Coordinates of C-alpha atoms and ligand atoms in Angstrom, one line a residue:
M1118 CA 20.2 46.3 -7.9
A1119 CA 22.7 45.9 -10.6
A1120 CA 25.1 43.0 -10.1
G1121 CA 28.7 44.2 -9.3
P1122 CA 31.7 42.4 -10.6
E1123 CA 32.3 38.9 -9.2
P1124 CA 35.2 38.9 -6.7
G1125 CA 38.4 38.3 -8.6
L1126 CA 37.2 40.5 -11.6
Q1127 CA 38.2 44.0 -12.1
C1128 CA 36.7 46.8 -14.3
G1129 CA 38.8 47.2 -17.4
S1130 CA 38.7 49.2 -20.6
M1131 CA 39.0 49.0 -24.4
E1132 CA 39.5 52.1 -26.5
Q1133 CA 36.4 53.2 -28.4
R1134 CA 38.1 52.7 -31.8
S1135 CA 37.2 49.5 -33.7
T1136 CA 39.3 46.7 -32.5
H1137 CA 39.7 43.0 -33.4
V1138 CA 38.3 40.8 -30.7
C1139 CA 38.9 37.0 -30.7
I1140 CA 36.3 34.9 -28.9
V1141 CA 37.0 31.3 -27.8
G1142 CA 33.7 29.3 -28.0
A1143 CA 30.7 29.4 -30.3
G1144 CA 28.1 28.5 -27.6
I1145 CA 25.2 30.9 -26.9
V1146 CA 27.4 33.0 -24.6
G1147 CA 30.3 33.4 -27.1
L1148 CA 27.9 34.2 -30.0
A1149 CA 25.7 36.6 -28.1
T1150 CA 29.0 38.4 -27.1
A1151 CA 30.1 38.4 -30.7
Y1152 CA 26.8 39.9 -31.8
A1153 CA 27.0 42.7 -29.2
L1154 CA 30.6 43.5 -30.2
Q1155 CA 29.8 43.5 -33.9
Q1156 CA 26.9 45.8 -33.2
Q1157 CA 29.5 48.3 -31.7
G1158 CA 31.6 48.1 -34.9
H1159 CA 34.3 45.7 -33.7
H1160 CA 35.8 43.1 -35.9
V1161 CA 35.1 39.6 -34.4
T1162 CA 36.8 36.2 -34.9
V1163 CA 35.1 33.2 -33.2
L1164 CA 37.2 30.1 -32.7
E1165 CA 35.3 26.9 -32.1
R1166 CA 36.7 23.3 -31.7
A1167 CA 33.5 21.6 -32.9
P1168 CA 32.5 21.6 -36.6
G1169 CA 29.6 24.0 -36.0
P1170 CA 28.1 26.4 -33.4
G1171 CA 26.0 25.5 -30.3
T1172 CA 27.2 22.0 -29.8
G1173 CA 28.5 22.4 -26.2
A1174 CA 26.2 22.9 -23.1
T1175 CA 24.0 25.0 -25.3
G1176 CA 22.9 22.3 -27.8
G1177 CA 20.3 20.2 -26.1
N1178 CA 19.5 22.4 -23.1
G1179 CA 16.2 23.0 -21.5
A1180 CA 15.2 25.7 -24.0
Q1181 CA 13.8 28.0 -21.4
L1182 CA 14.3 31.7 -21.3
S1183 CA 13.8 31.6 -17.5
Y1184 CA 13.8 35.3 -16.7
S1185 CA 11.8 35.0 -13.5
Y1186 CA 13.2 31.7 -12.1
V1187 CA 16.9 32.5 -11.4
Q1188 CA 17.2 31.3 -7.8
P1189 CA 20.7 29.7 -7.7
L1190 CA 21.4 26.1 -7.0
A1191 CA 23.2 27.4 -3.9
D1192 CA 20.1 27.6 -1.7
P1193 CA 19.9 27.2 2.1
G1194 CA 17.3 24.4 1.5
I1195 CA 20.2 22.3 0.2
W1196 CA 21.3 21.4 3.7
R1197 CA 18.0 19.8 4.6
M1198 CA 17.7 18.0 1.2
L1199 CA 21.3 17.0 0.8
P1200 CA 21.2 13.5 2.5
K1201 CA 18.2 12.5 0.3
L1202 CA 19.7 14.1 -2.8
L1203 CA 23.0 12.2 -2.3
L1204 CA 21.6 8.9 -1.2
E1205 CA 18.4 8.3 -3.1
K1206 CA 18.7 5.9 -6.1
E1207 CA 16.6 8.1 -8.4
S1208 CA 18.1 11.4 -7.2
P1209 CA 18.5 14.1 -9.8
L1210 CA 21.9 14.9 -8.1
A1211 CA 25.0 12.8 -8.3
L1212 CA 28.3 13.5 -6.7
R1213 CA 31.4 11.4 -7.5
L1214 CA 34.3 12.7 -5.5
R1215 CA 37.6 12.8 -7.4
A1216 CA 41.2 13.4 -6.5
D1217 CA 40.7 16.9 -8.0
P1218 CA 41.4 20.0 -5.8
A1219 CA 39.2 22.1 -8.2
Q1220 CA 36.2 19.8 -7.5
W1221 CA 36.7 20.0 -3.7
S1222 CA 37.3 23.7 -3.7
W1223 CA 34.2 24.3 -5.9
C1224 CA 32.0 22.1 -3.6
L1225 CA 33.2 23.8 -0.5
R1226 CA 32.6 27.3 -2.0
F1227 CA 29.2 26.1 -3.2
L1228 CA 28.2 24.9 0.3
G1229 CA 29.6 28.2 1.7
A1230 CA 27.1 30.0 -0.6
C1231 CA 24.1 27.9 0.6
N1232 CA 22.8 30.4 3.1
A1233 CA 19.8 32.8 3.0
R1234 CA 21.9 36.0 2.7
A1235 CA 24.1 34.8 -0.2
S1236 CA 21.2 33.1 -2.0
S1237 CA 19.0 36.2 -1.8
A1238 CA 21.8 38.5 -2.9
T1239 CA 22.5 36.2 -5.9
T1240 CA 18.8 36.0 -6.8
Q1241 CA 18.6 39.8 -6.8
A1242 CA 21.7 40.2 -8.9
L1243 CA 20.5 37.5 -11.4
L1244 CA 17.0 39.0 -11.6
A1245 CA 18.7 42.3 -12.7
L1246 CA 20.9 40.6 -15.2
A1247 CA 17.9 38.5 -16.5
A1248 CA 15.9 41.7 -17.0
E1249 CA 18.8 43.3 -19.0
S1250 CA 19.1 40.0 -20.9
R1251 CA 15.4 39.9 -21.9
Q1252 CA 15.7 43.5 -23.1
A1253 CA 18.8 42.8 -25.1
F1254 CA 17.5 39.5 -26.6
E1255 CA 14.1 41.1 -27.5
A1256 CA 15.9 44.0 -29.2
M1257 CA 18.1 41.6 -31.1
Q1258 CA 15.0 39.5 -32.2
A1259 CA 13.0 42.6 -33.2
A1260 CA 15.9 43.6 -35.5
E1261 CA 16.9 40.2 -36.8
S1262 CA 13.9 37.9 -36.6
L1263 CA 16.0 34.8 -36.2
A1264 CA 14.0 31.6 -36.8
C1265 CA 14.7 29.7 -33.5
E1266 CA 11.2 28.5 -32.4
L1267 CA 10.9 31.5 -30.0
H1268 CA 7.5 31.7 -28.3
T1269 CA 6.1 33.0 -25.1
P1270 CA 3.7 30.4 -23.7
G1271 CA 4.4 31.2 -20.0
K1272 CA 5.6 28.8 -17.4
L1273 CA 4.1 26.7 -14.7
V1274 CA 6.3 25.4 -11.8
L1275 CA 4.5 22.5 -10.2
F1276 CA 4.6 21.8 -6.4
P1277 CA 3.5 18.4 -5.1
T1278 CA 2.9 19.6 -1.5
Q1279 CA 1.2 22.5 0.1
Q1280 CA 4.3 23.2 2.1
G1281 CA 6.3 23.6 -1.1
L1282 CA 3.7 25.8 -2.6
D1283 CA 3.6 28.0 0.4
A1284 CA 7.4 28.5 0.2
A1285 CA 7.1 29.3 -3.5
A1286 CA 4.4 31.9 -2.6
R1287 CA 6.8 33.6 -0.3
Q1288 CA 9.4 33.7 -3.1
V1289 CA 6.8 35.1 -5.5
A1290 CA 6.1 37.9 -2.9
L1291 CA 9.8 38.6 -2.5
Q1292 CA 10.4 38.8 -6.2
A1293 CA 7.4 41.1 -6.6
R1294 CA 9.0 43.5 -4.1
M1295 CA 12.2 43.3 -6.2
G1296 CA 10.2 44.5 -9.2
G1297 CA 10.0 41.1 -10.9
A1298 CA 7.5 40.1 -13.7
P1299 CA 3.9 39.3 -12.6
Q1300 CA 3.5 35.7 -11.1
H1301 CA 0.5 34.0 -9.7
V1302 CA 0.1 31.1 -7.3
V1303 CA -2.6 28.8 -8.7
D1304 CA -4.3 25.6 -7.4
A1305 CA -4.1 22.3 -9.3
A1306 CA -7.3 22.8 -11.2
E1307 CA -6.3 26.2 -12.4
A1308 CA -2.9 24.8 -13.5
A1309 CA -4.7 22.2 -15.6
R1310 CA -6.9 24.9 -17.1
I1311 CA -3.8 26.9 -18.1
E1312 CA -2.1 23.8 -19.5
P1313 CA -4.7 21.1 -20.4
A1314 CA -2.0 18.5 -21.0
L1315 CA -1.6 18.5 -17.2
A1316 CA -5.2 17.4 -16.6
G1317 CA -4.2 13.8 -15.7
H1318 CA -1.4 14.9 -13.4
A1319 CA -3.3 17.6 -11.5
R1320 CA -4.3 15.3 -8.6
H1321 CA -0.6 14.8 -7.8
I1322 CA 0.1 18.4 -7.2
A1323 CA -0.9 21.0 -4.6
G1324 CA -0.6 23.8 -7.1
A1325 CA 1.8 25.8 -9.2
V1326 CA 3.4 29.2 -9.8
H1327 CA 2.4 30.6 -13.1
T1328 CA 4.5 33.2 -14.9
P1329 CA 2.7 34.3 -18.2
S1330 CA 5.7 36.2 -19.5
E1331 CA 8.2 33.3 -19.7
S1332 CA 9.6 32.3 -23.2
A1333 CA 11.3 29.3 -24.8
A1334 CA 13.5 28.8 -27.8
D1335 CA 15.7 26.3 -29.5
A1336 CA 19.2 27.3 -28.3
R1337 CA 21.0 25.4 -31.0
L1338 CA 18.9 26.9 -33.8
L1339 CA 19.5 30.3 -32.2
C1340 CA 23.3 29.7 -32.3
E1341 CA 23.2 28.5 -35.9
Q1342 CA 21.2 31.6 -37.0
L1343 CA 23.4 34.0 -35.0
A1344 CA 26.5 32.4 -36.5
R1345 CA 25.2 32.8 -40.0
L1346 CA 24.2 36.4 -39.4
L1347 CA 27.6 37.3 -37.8
A1348 CA 29.5 35.7 -40.8
A1349 CA 27.3 37.5 -43.3
R1350 CA 28.3 40.8 -41.6
G1351 CA 32.0 40.1 -41.8
A1352 CA 32.9 38.1 -38.7
A1353 CA 35.3 35.2 -39.1
L1354 CA 33.8 31.9 -37.6
R1355 CA 36.5 29.3 -37.6
Y1356 CA 35.2 25.8 -36.7
G1357 CA 37.3 22.8 -36.1
T1358 CA 39.8 25.1 -34.4
T1359 CA 40.9 24.2 -30.9
V1360 CA 42.7 26.8 -28.8
Q1361 CA 45.7 25.1 -27.2
G1362 CA 47.6 27.9 -25.5
F1363 CA 48.6 31.5 -25.3
E1364 CA 51.5 33.6 -26.5
R1365 CA 52.3 36.4 -24.0
Q1366 CA 54.4 39.5 -24.0
G1367 CA 54.6 42.3 -21.4
G1368 CA 51.4 41.7 -19.6
A1369 CA 49.3 41.1 -22.7
I1370 CA 48.3 38.2 -24.9
T1371 CA 49.8 38.5 -28.3
G1372 CA 48.3 35.4 -29.9
L1373 CA 46.4 32.2 -29.4
G1374 CA 48.1 28.9 -30.4
T1375 CA 45.4 26.8 -32.1
S1376 CA 45.2 23.6 -34.0
A1377 CA 45.1 25.7 -37.2
G1378 CA 48.0 28.0 -36.3
M1379 CA 48.5 31.2 -34.5
V1380 CA 45.5 33.6 -34.2
R1381 CA 46.1 37.3 -33.3
A1382 CA 43.7 39.9 -32.2
D1383 CA 43.7 43.0 -30.0
H1384 CA 41.5 41.4 -27.3
Y1385 CA 40.6 37.9 -26.3
V1386 CA 37.4 36.6 -24.7
L1387 CA 37.2 33.2 -23.0
A1388 CA 33.6 32.0 -23.7
S1389 CA 34.6 28.3 -23.8
G1390 CA 32.0 27.2 -21.2
W1391 CA 33.2 24.7 -18.5
E1392 CA 36.6 24.4 -20.3
S1393 CA 37.4 28.1 -19.7
A1394 CA 38.8 27.0 -16.4
A1395 CA 41.5 24.8 -17.9
L1396 CA 42.5 27.5 -20.5
A1397 CA 42.6 30.2 -17.8
R1398 CA 44.9 27.9 -15.7
Q1399 CA 47.5 28.1 -18.4
L1400 CA 47.7 31.8 -17.6
G1401 CA 48.0 31.0 -13.9
L1402 CA 44.4 32.1 -13.2
H1403 CA 42.2 29.9 -11.0
I1404 CA 38.6 30.7 -12.0
P1405 CA 35.9 28.9 -10.0
V1406 CA 34.1 27.3 -13.0
Y1407 CA 33.2 23.6 -12.7
P1408 CA 31.1 21.4 -15.0
L1409 CA 27.6 20.4 -13.7
K1410 CA 26.5 17.6 -16.1
G1411 CA 22.9 17.4 -17.2
Y1412 CA 20.8 15.4 -19.6
S1413 CA 17.9 15.9 -22.0
I1414 CA 15.6 14.1 -24.4
T1415 CA 13.6 15.5 -27.3
I1416 CA 10.3 14.0 -28.2
D1417 CA 8.5 14.5 -31.5
A1418 CA 4.9 15.5 -30.6
T1419 CA 3.7 15.9 -34.2
G1420 CA 1.2 13.0 -34.0
T1421 CA -0.3 14.0 -30.6
P1422 CA 0.2 17.8 -30.2
Q1423 CA -2.5 18.1 -27.5
A1424 CA -0.7 15.5 -25.3
A1425 CA 2.4 17.6 -25.0
P1426 CA 2.3 20.9 -23.1
R1427 CA 2.4 24.2 -24.9
V1428 CA 3.2 26.0 -21.6
S1429 CA 6.7 25.4 -20.3
V1430 CA 6.5 23.3 -17.2
T1431 CA 9.0 22.7 -14.3
D1432 CA 8.3 19.7 -12.1
S1433 CA 9.8 20.7 -8.8
A1434 CA 9.4 17.2 -7.4
R1435 CA 11.4 15.5 -10.1
K1436 CA 13.6 18.5 -10.9
V1437 CA 12.8 18.2 -14.6
V1438 CA 11.8 20.9 -17.1
F1439 CA 9.6 20.5 -20.1
A1440 CA 9.6 23.0 -23.0
R1441 CA 7.8 23.0 -26.2
I1442 CA 10.0 23.9 -29.2
G1443 CA 7.8 23.9 -32.3
E1444 CA 6.3 20.4 -32.6
R1445 CA 9.0 18.9 -30.3
L1446 CA 9.0 18.6 -26.5
R1447 CA 12.4 19.1 -24.8
V1448 CA 12.7 17.4 -21.4
A1449 CA 15.8 18.3 -19.3
G1450 CA 17.3 17.8 -15.9
M1451 CA 19.8 16.3 -13.5
V1452 CA 23.0 17.7 -11.9
E1453 CA 26.0 15.5 -11.8
I1454 CA 29.3 16.6 -10.2
V1455 CA 31.5 14.0 -11.8
G1456 CA 34.5 15.9 -13.2
R1457 CA 35.3 15.8 -16.9
D1458 CA 33.2 12.6 -17.6
T1459 CA 31.1 13.6 -20.7
R1460 CA 29.7 10.1 -21.3
L1461 CA 25.9 9.7 -21.7
D1462 CA 24.5 7.5 -18.9
P1463 CA 21.4 5.6 -20.4
R1464 CA 19.9 5.3 -16.9
R1465 CA 19.5 9.1 -16.8
I1466 CA 17.8 9.0 -20.2
D1467 CA 15.4 6.3 -18.9
S1468 CA 14.7 8.4 -15.9
L1469 CA 13.8 11.4 -18.0
R1470 CA 11.5 9.2 -20.1
R1471 CA 9.7 7.9 -17.0
S1472 CA 9.3 11.4 -15.6
T1473 CA 7.7 12.5 -18.9
Q1474 CA 5.4 9.5 -18.8
E1475 CA 4.3 10.2 -15.2
V1476 CA 3.5 13.9 -15.9
F1477 CA 2.1 13.6 -19.4
A1478 CA 0.7 10.1 -19.5
H1479 CA -1.0 10.5 -23.0
L1480 CA 2.2 11.4 -24.8
P1481 CA 3.5 8.4 -26.8
L1482 CA 7.2 7.8 -26.1
D1483 CA 7.9 5.0 -28.4
G1484 CA 9.7 7.1 -31.0
A1485 CA 13.3 8.4 -31.0
L1486 CA 14.2 10.2 -27.8
H1487 CA 17.4 12.0 -29.1
P1488 CA 19.3 11.5 -25.8
W1489 CA 21.8 14.3 -25.0
T1490 CA 24.2 15.3 -22.3
G1491 CA 25.9 18.6 -21.6
M1492 CA 28.2 20.3 -19.0
R1493 CA 26.9 23.5 -17.4
P1494 CA 29.7 25.9 -16.8
A1495 CA 28.9 26.7 -13.1
T1496 CA 30.3 29.0 -10.5
P1497 CA 29.7 28.1 -6.8
T1498 CA 27.4 31.1 -6.3
G1499 CA 25.6 30.9 -9.6
L1500 CA 26.8 34.4 -10.7
P1501 CA 28.6 34.3 -14.1
L1502 CA 32.1 35.7 -14.6
T1503 CA 32.0 38.7 -17.0
G1504 CA 35.0 41.0 -17.1
R1505 CA 38.8 41.1 -16.8
P1506 CA 40.2 38.6 -14.3
R1507 CA 42.3 40.2 -11.6
G1508 CA 46.0 39.6 -12.2
G1509 CA 45.4 38.4 -15.8
P1510 CA 46.7 39.8 -19.1
R1511 CA 45.3 43.2 -19.8
N1512 CA 43.6 42.2 -23.0
L1513 CA 41.9 39.0 -21.6
W1514 CA 38.2 39.0 -20.8
L1515 CA 36.1 36.2 -19.1
Q1516 CA 32.6 35.5 -20.3
T1517 CA 31.7 32.2 -18.6
G1518 CA 30.1 30.5 -15.6
H1519 CA 26.5 30.9 -16.6
G1520 CA 25.6 27.6 -15.0
A1521 CA 21.9 26.6 -15.5
L1522 CA 21.0 29.9 -17.1
G1523 CA 23.2 30.5 -20.0
L1524 CA 20.5 30.8 -22.6
T1525 CA 18.6 33.2 -20.3
L1526 CA 21.5 35.4 -19.4
A1527 CA 23.7 35.4 -22.5
F1528 CA 22.5 38.6 -24.1
G1529 CA 22.6 40.6 -20.9
S1530 CA 26.1 39.4 -20.1
A1531 CA 27.1 40.3 -23.6
Q1532 CA 25.9 43.9 -23.1
R1533 CA 27.8 44.1 -19.8
L1534 CA 31.0 42.8 -21.3
V1535 CA 30.8 45.3 -24.2
A1536 CA 30.1 48.1 -21.7
Q1537 CA 33.1 47.2 -19.6
M1538 CA 35.3 47.0 -22.6
G1539 CA 34.2 50.4 -23.8
K1540 CA 34.8 52.2 -20.5
A1541 CA 37.8 54.5 -20.6
Ligands
FAD534 C1 20.6 19.8 -19.1 C2 20.7 21.3 -19.3 C3 19.6 22.1 -19.3 C4 19.7 23.5 -19.4 N1 18.6 24.2 -19.5 C5 18.7 25.6 -19.6 C6 17.5 26.4 -19.8 O1 16.4 25.9 -19.9 N2 17.7 27.7 -19.9 C7 18.9 28.3 -19.8 O2 19.0 29.5 -19.8 N3 20.0 27.6 -19.6 C8 20.0 26.2 -19.6 N4 21.1 25.5 -19.4 C9 22.4 26.1 -19.3 C10 22.9 26.6 -20.6 O3 22.8 25.6 -21.6 C11 24.5 26.9 -20.4 O4 24.6 27.8 -19.4 C12 25.0 27.6 -21.7 O5 24.8 26.7 -22.8 C13 26.5 27.9 -21.6 O6 26.8 28.4 -22.8 P1 28.4 28.7 -23.1 O7 28.4 29.3 -24.5 O8 29.0 29.4 -22.0 O9 29.0 27.2 -23.2 P2 28.9 26.1 -24.3 O10 27.6 26.1 -25.0 O11 29.4 24.9 -23.7 O12 30.0 26.7 -25.4 C14 31.4 26.6 -25.2 C15 32.0 26.3 -26.5 O13 33.4 26.4 -26.4 C16 34.0 25.4 -27.1 N5 35.4 25.2 -26.7 C17 35.8 24.8 -25.4 N6 37.1 24.8 -25.3 C18 37.6 25.2 -26.5 C19 38.9 25.4 -27.0 N7 40.0 25.1 -26.3 N8 39.0 25.8 -28.3 C20 37.9 26.1 -29.1 N9 36.7 25.9 -28.6 C21 36.5 25.5 -27.4 C22 33.1 24.2 -27.0 O14 33.3 23.3 -28.0 C23 31.8 24.9 -26.9 O15 31.1 24.8 -28.2 C24 21.0 24.1 -19.4 C25 22.2 23.3 -19.4 C26 22.0 21.9 -19.3 C27 23.3 21.0 -19.3

């Protein structure tokens, strides 16, 4: 089933002639959209506040092209786990309530989506978008061969208990009926055979789900390569340029006020991650995108390559993902609902280090850990916002809200936006 537009979005149109499109944000979502537009012959300007591309949520993310694991955070199981998640000292989830109506409203809508019907509909919609995304990304890579440490080692999702593994087996069966990629439920010994670096940890798990077709890539490198390619083909990439406001006339945007002066185009795309909500608010639009903060570390595995996994691994007990990018291991996790607080909490970094030590005991962790934090631009349901916002200016397009799956979904979302823009 193809995902329909999110409530609050409407189908729009952009004439088939070449137009000038201005994109706010040079994260993976903005750049994938810029690439798709340029492929259709449009002139593209990308405005980015940072000095370079891929420095927002994209930069140090989990590096997984997670095409088969798209189940939203809004899951019915949350109700059972919530007390533990909120109260446990080492919990991967943190909620700091603020005097912020946007936070309360997001949380209530999120809880409203934590039911079996909504979660299954979202999973189905995201699987369809992920399949389109894989196709679009692979076509782009076949044409451009961008050096971004892309590889397809497969993925193992580890389950500590038989009960968890049985539930995962039901999800595997459901996704198989939806036409998903082949997945297998394996026992602990088989998981350790697939990924020998797990040998020491195998006795702590009941088993795993193995998906041989899953890929990983360095999202920041991908952004840098994409940005270079776009610029070489005539796009304007303007770094150190903050969009501050909008100039409007007669139901359309006529320009963006930026720290480097007014920028004019025919169409404007908000791909500014979690900060899209604040920009949209200036236009009187309330879009349900809220930051979910996460953390990562990156470990150099050059000296002991066998101690770090080649296969991507998700530890469902610790809610931590491990992905090999070249000779480095990226370890990512945590969800904090803490408003606009972008500070890096060293306790979270220590927790990621300890998780790594517990799962991959032979991996030396005495070198630099490259601590990182980023804000996932999340909608309550987990469905991204791609399209024209209802009641918004006629030349404004949203491309945001990709939550925990922006690297995975960026290229499919880009195709969808271009298709919507091209519809007469
Ligand atoms: C810990 C963690 C792990 C993750 N792991 C994965 C994973 O394994 N796989 C996966 O698919 N996804 C993963 N994600 C999610 C993914 O990283 C995000 O969904 C994705 O990066 C969002 O991309 P974006 O381009 O929308 O936002 P961003 O990358 O945040 O880009 C938005 C850009 O807009 C710019 N901007 C904002 N406001 C303005 C303004 N006013 N003017 C100019 N520029 C502006 C920002 O500087 C930023 O560069 C993870 C995220 C986190 C935090």
